[in-house]
GROMACS .gro file of C-alpha atoms in nm:
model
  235
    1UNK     CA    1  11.884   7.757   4.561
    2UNK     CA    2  12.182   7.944   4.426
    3UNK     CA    3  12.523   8.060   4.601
    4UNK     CA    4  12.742   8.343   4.558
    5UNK     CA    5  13.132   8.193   4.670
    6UNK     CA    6  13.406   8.408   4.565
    7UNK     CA    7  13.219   8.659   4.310
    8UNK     CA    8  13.078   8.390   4.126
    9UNK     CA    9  12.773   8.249   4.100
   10UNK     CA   10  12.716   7.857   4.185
   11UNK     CA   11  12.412   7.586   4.194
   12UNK     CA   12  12.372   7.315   4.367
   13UNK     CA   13  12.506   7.039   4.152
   14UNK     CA   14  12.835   7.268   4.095
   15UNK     CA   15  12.940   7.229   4.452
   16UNK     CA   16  13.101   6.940   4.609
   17UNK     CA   17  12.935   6.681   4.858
   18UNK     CA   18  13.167   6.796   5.155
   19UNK     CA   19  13.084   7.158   5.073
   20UNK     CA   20  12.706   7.083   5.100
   21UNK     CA   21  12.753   6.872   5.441
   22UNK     CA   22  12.916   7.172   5.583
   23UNK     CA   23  12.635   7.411   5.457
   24UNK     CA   24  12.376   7.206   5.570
   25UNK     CA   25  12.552   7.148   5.925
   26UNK     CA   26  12.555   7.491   5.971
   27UNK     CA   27  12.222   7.535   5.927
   28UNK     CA   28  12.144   7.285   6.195
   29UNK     CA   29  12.367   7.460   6.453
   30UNK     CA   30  12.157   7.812   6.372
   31UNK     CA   31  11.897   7.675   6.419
   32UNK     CA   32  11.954   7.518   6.772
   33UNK     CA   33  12.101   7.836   6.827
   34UNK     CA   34  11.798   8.043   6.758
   35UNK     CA   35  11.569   7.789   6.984
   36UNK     CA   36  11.861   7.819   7.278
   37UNK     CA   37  11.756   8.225   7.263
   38UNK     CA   38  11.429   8.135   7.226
   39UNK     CA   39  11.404   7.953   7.538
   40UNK     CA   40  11.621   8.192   7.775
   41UNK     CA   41  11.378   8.517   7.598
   42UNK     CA   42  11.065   8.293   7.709
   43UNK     CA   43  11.109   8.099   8.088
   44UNK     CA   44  10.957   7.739   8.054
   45UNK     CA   45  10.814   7.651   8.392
   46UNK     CA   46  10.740   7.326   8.571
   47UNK     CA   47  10.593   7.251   8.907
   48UNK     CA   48  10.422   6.944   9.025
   49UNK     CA   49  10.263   7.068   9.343
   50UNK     CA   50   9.975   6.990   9.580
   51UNK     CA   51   9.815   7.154   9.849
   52UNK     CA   52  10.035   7.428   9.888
   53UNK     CA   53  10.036   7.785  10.001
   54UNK     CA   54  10.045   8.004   9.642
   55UNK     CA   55  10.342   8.209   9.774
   56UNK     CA   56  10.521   7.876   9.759
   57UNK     CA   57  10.400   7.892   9.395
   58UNK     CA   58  10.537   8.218   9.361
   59UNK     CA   59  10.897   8.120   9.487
   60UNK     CA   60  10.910   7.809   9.197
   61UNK     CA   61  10.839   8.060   8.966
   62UNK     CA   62  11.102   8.327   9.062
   63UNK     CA   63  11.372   8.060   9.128
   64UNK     CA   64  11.253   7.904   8.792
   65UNK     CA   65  11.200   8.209   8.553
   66UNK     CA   66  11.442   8.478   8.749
   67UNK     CA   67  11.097   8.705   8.811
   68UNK     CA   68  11.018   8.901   9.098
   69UNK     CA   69  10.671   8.919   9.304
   70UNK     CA   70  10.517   9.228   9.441
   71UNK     CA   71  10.200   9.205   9.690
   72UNK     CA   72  10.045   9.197  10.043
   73UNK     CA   73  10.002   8.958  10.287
   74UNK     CA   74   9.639   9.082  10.351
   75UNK     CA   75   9.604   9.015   9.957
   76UNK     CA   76   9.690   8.642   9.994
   77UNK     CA   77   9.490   8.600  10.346
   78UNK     CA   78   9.241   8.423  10.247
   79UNK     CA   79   9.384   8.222   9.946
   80UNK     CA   80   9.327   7.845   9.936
   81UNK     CA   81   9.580   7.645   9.982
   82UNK     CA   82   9.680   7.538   9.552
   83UNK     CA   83   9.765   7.203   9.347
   84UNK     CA   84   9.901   7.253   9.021
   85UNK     CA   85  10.093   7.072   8.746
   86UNK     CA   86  10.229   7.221   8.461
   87UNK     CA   87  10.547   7.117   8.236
   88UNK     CA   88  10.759   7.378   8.008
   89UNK     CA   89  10.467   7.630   8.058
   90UNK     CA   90  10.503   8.020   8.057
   91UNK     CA   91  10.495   8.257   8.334
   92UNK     CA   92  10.153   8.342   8.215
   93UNK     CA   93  10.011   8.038   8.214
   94UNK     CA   94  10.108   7.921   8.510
   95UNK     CA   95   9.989   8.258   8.690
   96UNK     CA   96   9.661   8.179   8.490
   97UNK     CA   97   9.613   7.828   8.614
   98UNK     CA   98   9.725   7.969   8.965
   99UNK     CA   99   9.448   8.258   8.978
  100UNK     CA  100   9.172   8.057   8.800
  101UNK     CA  101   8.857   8.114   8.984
  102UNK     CA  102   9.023   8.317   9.249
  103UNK     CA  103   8.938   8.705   9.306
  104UNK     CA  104   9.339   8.768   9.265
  105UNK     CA  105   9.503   8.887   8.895
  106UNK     CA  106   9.819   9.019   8.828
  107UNK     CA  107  10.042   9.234   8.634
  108UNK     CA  108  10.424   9.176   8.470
  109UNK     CA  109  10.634   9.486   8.445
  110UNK     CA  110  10.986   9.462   8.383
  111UNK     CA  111  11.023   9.149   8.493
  112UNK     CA  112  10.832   9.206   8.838
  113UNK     CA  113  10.474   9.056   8.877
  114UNK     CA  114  10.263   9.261   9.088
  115UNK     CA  115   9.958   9.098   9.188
  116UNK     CA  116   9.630   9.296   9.334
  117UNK     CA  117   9.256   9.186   9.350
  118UNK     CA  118   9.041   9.184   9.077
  119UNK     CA  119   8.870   9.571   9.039
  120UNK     CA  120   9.161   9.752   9.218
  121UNK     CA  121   9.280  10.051   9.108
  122UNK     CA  122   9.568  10.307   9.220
  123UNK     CA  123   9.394  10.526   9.448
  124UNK     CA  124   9.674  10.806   9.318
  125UNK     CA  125   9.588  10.745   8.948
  126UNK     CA  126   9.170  10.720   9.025
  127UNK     CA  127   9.003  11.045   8.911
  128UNK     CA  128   8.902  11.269   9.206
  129UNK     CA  129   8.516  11.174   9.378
  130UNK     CA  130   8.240  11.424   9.292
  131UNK     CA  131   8.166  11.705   9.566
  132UNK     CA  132   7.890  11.609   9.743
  133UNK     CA  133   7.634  11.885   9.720
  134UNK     CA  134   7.533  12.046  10.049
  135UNK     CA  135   7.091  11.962  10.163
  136UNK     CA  136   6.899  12.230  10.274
  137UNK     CA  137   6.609  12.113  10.521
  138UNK     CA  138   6.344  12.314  10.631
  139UNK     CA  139   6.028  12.287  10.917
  140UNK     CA  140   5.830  12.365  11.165
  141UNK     CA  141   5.793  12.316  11.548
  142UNK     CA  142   5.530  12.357  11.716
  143UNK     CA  143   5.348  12.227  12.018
  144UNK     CA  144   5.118  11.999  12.160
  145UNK     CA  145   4.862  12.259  12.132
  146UNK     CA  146   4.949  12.335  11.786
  147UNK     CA  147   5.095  12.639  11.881
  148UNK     CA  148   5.425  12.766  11.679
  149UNK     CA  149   5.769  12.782  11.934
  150UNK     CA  150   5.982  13.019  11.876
  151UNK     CA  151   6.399  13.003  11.959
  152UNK     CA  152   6.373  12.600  11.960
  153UNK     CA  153   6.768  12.495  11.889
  154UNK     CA  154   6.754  12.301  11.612
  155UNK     CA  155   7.151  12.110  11.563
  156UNK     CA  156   7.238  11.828  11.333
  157UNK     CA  157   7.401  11.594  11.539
  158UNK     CA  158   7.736  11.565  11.594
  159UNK     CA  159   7.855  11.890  11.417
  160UNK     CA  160   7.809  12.215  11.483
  161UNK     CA  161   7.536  12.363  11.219
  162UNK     CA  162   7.224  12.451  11.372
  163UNK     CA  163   6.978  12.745  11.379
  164UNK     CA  164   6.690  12.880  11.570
  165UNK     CA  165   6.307  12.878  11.474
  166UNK     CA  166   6.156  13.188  11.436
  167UNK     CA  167   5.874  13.341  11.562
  168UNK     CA  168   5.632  13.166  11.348
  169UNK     CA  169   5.792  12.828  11.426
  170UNK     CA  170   5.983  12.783  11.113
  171UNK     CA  171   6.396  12.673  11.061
  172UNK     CA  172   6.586  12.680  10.758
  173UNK     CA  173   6.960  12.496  10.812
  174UNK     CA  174   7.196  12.353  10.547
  175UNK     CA  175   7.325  12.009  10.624
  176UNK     CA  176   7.719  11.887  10.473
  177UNK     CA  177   7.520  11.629  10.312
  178UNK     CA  178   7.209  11.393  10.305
  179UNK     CA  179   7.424  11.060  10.471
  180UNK     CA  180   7.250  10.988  10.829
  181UNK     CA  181   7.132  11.347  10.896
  182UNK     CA  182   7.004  11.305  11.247
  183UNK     CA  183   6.854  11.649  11.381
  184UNK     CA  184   6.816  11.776  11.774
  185UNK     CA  185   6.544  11.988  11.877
  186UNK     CA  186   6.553  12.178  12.219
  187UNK     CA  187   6.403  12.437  12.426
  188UNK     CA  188   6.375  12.549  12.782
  189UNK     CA  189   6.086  12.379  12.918
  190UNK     CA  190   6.046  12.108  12.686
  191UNK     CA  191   6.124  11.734  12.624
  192UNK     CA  192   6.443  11.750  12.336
  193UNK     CA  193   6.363  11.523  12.073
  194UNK     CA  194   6.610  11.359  11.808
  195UNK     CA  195   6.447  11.345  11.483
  196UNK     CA  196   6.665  11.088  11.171
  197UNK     CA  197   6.583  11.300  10.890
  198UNK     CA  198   6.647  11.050  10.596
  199UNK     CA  199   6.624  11.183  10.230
  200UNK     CA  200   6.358  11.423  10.378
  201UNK     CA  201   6.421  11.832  10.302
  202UNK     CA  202   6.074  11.926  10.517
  203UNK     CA  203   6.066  11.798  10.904
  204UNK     CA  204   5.764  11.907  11.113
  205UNK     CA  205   5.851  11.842  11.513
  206UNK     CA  206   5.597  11.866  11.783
  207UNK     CA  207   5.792  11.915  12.131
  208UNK     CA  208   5.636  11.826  12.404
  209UNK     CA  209   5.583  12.022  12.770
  210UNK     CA  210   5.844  11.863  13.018
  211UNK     CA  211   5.601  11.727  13.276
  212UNK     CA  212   5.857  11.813  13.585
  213UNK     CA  213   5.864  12.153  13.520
  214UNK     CA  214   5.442  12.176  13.542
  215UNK     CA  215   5.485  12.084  13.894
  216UNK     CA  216   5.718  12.337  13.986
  217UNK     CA  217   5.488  12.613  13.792
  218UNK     CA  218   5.244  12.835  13.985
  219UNK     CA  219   5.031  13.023  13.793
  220UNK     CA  220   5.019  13.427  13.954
  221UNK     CA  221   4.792  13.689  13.848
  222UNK     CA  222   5.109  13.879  13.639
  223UNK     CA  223   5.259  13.565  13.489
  224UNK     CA  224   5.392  13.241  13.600
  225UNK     CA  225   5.667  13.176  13.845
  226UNK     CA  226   5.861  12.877  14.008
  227UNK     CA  227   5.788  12.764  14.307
  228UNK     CA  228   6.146  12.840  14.420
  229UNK     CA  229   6.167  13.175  14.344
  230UNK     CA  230   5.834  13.234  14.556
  231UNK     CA  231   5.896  13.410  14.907
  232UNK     CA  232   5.556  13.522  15.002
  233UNK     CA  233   5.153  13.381  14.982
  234UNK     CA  234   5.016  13.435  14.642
  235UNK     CA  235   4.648  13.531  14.625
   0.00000   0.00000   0.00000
């Protein structure tokens, strides 16, 4: 080792024992120095707890390492109750021994720890969901007799997109999507039916005569009529 003192240069054997003691103190007191900063950059932890809530986990480590916590209380709801035991450990490690084997993990940003269950993301940073693309169904009602009904309302339930068949029996409608589509079919003189459509595109409905209104039918030589709406004898 060589030393520069006034200009010149020195070795070892050239300087004095008291000189050296100093040098060699000095070195010493840098070097608690430097650990000192070490040790204030980099919180040592202990705890010696058991059975505990975690949030009282949480509040050792803030009064211990001057950190802050940020979560929910529906977060920690159902978390166990936690022992741990840890001596001049990190803030990491303890928060590792703390979430071990627990569906919990955690974030340090200046100084705040924010902690959030495993798979969560920021609903404001999470790309925007695919459109879901609209399901066009198509059918046929028809009835007992196998003949095609025309002007049957045909709704999916609980909105308001619906059509009419046509004259051969036959719909066409666009559903929102394919999630639950549950269709309604109805017409003047026959039973409605409900119809769950599933991932089906083609439903095929037969409706069925409503067996009151038979009864109240009478049969004329120009067409049917109700039996209400008769006044006179019918031959």
């Amino acid at each position: 080792m060589i030393f520069f003192l006034s200009g010149k240069v020195l070795f070892p054997h050239q300087l004095s024992p008291q000189f050296m003691k100093i040098m060699r103190l000095t070195a010493i007191l840098l070097t608690v120095a430097f650990l000192q900063v070490h040790a204030k950059s980099y919180p040592q932890i202990t705890l010696s707890l058991k059975n505990v809530s975690v949030e009282k986990v949480f509040y050792e480590i803030e009064r211990q390492s001057g950190y802050g916590f940020l979560y929910t209380k529906a977060i920690l709801a159902d978390f166990p109750t936690v022992t741990i035991k840890v001596r001049n450990a990190s803030v990491n490690e303890v928060l590792n021994e703390c979430f071990k084997d627990q569906p919990m993990t955690y974030t340090i940003e200046d100084k705040m720890i924010v902690v959030t269950k495993r798979g969560f993301t920021n609903p404001e940073l999470a790309p925007d969901p695919e459109p879901v693309p609209p399901v066009e169904i198509r059918g046929r009602v028809v009835s007992s007799t196998g003949e095609p009904l025309s002007n049957v309302s045909v709704i999916v339930a609980g909105t308001s997109v619906g059509t009419t068949t046509g004259i051969d029996g036959r719909f066409v409608l666009t559903a929102p999507d394919d999630k639950g589509i549950v269709l309604e079919f109805s017409s003047v003189g026959y039973q409605s039916q409900r119809v769950s459509v599933g991932k089906r595109t083609e439903v095929n409905v037969v409706l069925e005569l409503t067996v009151s209104d038979l009864s109240d039918v009478v049969i004329v030589g120009y067409g049917t009529r109700r039996k209400v709406n008769l006044t006179g004898s019918v031959a």
